Amino acid sequence: MIEIEYIVKNRRGVECLRTADKKAADAYDRILENAERLADWLRAESVLPNLPDADLETLTLHLAGHAREVELMLKGKPVGA
């Protein structure tokens, strides 16, 4: 029996997800990439300059993981609870 396992790591090489589901691995990889772009943008714009890196990572991962809800809020549309 052959079993394929996908391991998703962040840019520092830290394992964030281990799964046999390729779609889940790809989706989480996109979340990590988007979170990194958000963090880079927030740092470049000097938004929350004193926020510790760990807190910035938590914030951007949350925002990237809830991108659909964030998009709805920015468009002024209601977000389901």
Short mmCIF file of C-alpha atoms in Angstrom, two decimals:
data_model
loop_
_atom_site.label_atom_id
_atom_site.label_comp_id
_atom_site.label_asym_id
_atom_site.label_seq_id
_atom_site.Cartn_x
_atom_site.Cartn_y
_atom_site.Cartn_z
CA MET A 1 0.00 0.00 0.00
CA ILE A 2 1.27 3.44 -0.93
CA GLU A 3 0.39 6.37 1.26
CA ILE A 4 1.18 9.95 0.33
CA GLU A 5 1.51 12.54 3.04
CA TYR A 6 1.71 16.27 2.43
CA ILE A 7 3.67 18.45 4.82
CA VAL A 8 3.14 22.20 4.71
CA LYS A 9 5.89 24.36 6.21
CA ASN A 10 6.12 28.10 6.67
CA ARG A 11 8.98 30.19 5.29
CA ARG A 12 11.08 29.42 8.37
CA GLY A 13 10.72 25.69 7.73
CA VAL A 14 8.38 25.09 10.66
CA GLU A 15 5.81 22.38 9.98
CA CYS A 16 2.30 23.81 10.07
CA LEU A 17 0.21 21.00 8.62
CA ARG A 18 0.57 17.31 7.87
CA THR A 19 -2.20 15.65 5.86
CA ALA A 20 -3.00 13.04 3.24
CA ASP A 21 -5.42 15.47 1.56
CA LYS A 22 -3.72 17.38 -1.28
CA LYS A 23 -6.54 19.95 -1.50
CA ALA A 24 -6.22 20.73 2.20
CA ALA A 25 -2.44 21.05 1.88
CA ASP A 26 -2.74 23.39 -1.11
CA ALA A 27 -5.40 25.48 0.64
CA TYR A 28 -3.29 25.87 3.78
CA ASP A 29 -0.23 26.69 1.69
CA ARG A 30 -2.22 29.53 0.07
CA ILE A 31 -3.22 30.77 3.52
CA LEU A 32 0.43 30.81 4.60
CA GLU A 33 1.48 32.68 1.45
CA ASN A 34 -1.29 35.24 1.87
CA ALA A 35 -0.46 35.69 5.56
CA GLU A 36 3.19 36.31 4.69
CA ARG A 37 2.19 38.93 2.09
CA LEU A 38 -0.10 40.60 4.62
CA ALA A 39 2.65 40.65 7.24
CA ASP A 40 5.18 42.09 4.77
CA TRP A 41 2.67 44.78 3.73
CA LEU A 42 1.76 45.69 7.32
CA ARG A 43 5.43 45.98 8.28
CA ALA A 44 6.27 48.04 5.16
CA GLU A 45 3.38 50.42 5.87
CA SER A 46 4.46 50.69 9.54
CA VAL A 47 1.04 49.52 10.70
CA LEU A 48 1.31 48.32 14.30
CA PRO A 49 5.09 48.81 14.32
CA ASN A 50 5.45 47.60 17.91
CA LEU A 51 3.44 44.41 17.43
CA PRO A 52 5.63 41.39 18.22
CA ASP A 53 6.30 39.07 15.28
CA ALA A 54 4.41 36.18 16.90
CA ASP A 55 1.31 38.35 17.32
CA LEU A 56 1.61 39.64 13.75
CA GLU A 57 1.81 36.05 12.52
CA THR A 58 -1.31 35.12 14.52
CA LEU A 59 -3.18 38.14 13.16
CA THR A 60 -2.23 37.62 9.52
CA LEU A 61 -2.92 33.88 9.63
CA HIS A 62 -6.36 34.60 11.05
CA LEU A 63 -7.10 37.22 8.40
CA ALA A 64 -5.83 34.99 5.58
CA GLY A 65 -7.77 32.02 6.91
CA HIS A 66 -10.96 34.08 6.93
CA ALA A 67 -10.38 35.92 3.66
CA ARG A 68 -13.96 35.46 2.43
CA GLU A 69 -15.38 37.04 5.58
CA VAL A 70 -12.84 39.88 5.46
CA GLU A 71 -13.73 40.52 1.83
CA LEU A 72 -17.45 40.68 2.67
CA MET A 73 -16.79 43.11 5.54
CA LEU A 74 -14.68 45.37 3.32
CA LYS A 75 -17.51 45.43 0.79
CA GLY A 76 -19.94 46.42 3.54
CA LYS A 77 -21.87 43.16 3.34
CA PRO A 78 -23.09 41.15 6.33
CA VAL A 79 -21.05 38.22 7.51
CA GLY A 80 -22.90 35.14 8.76
CA ALA A 81 -22.28 34.27 12.39
#
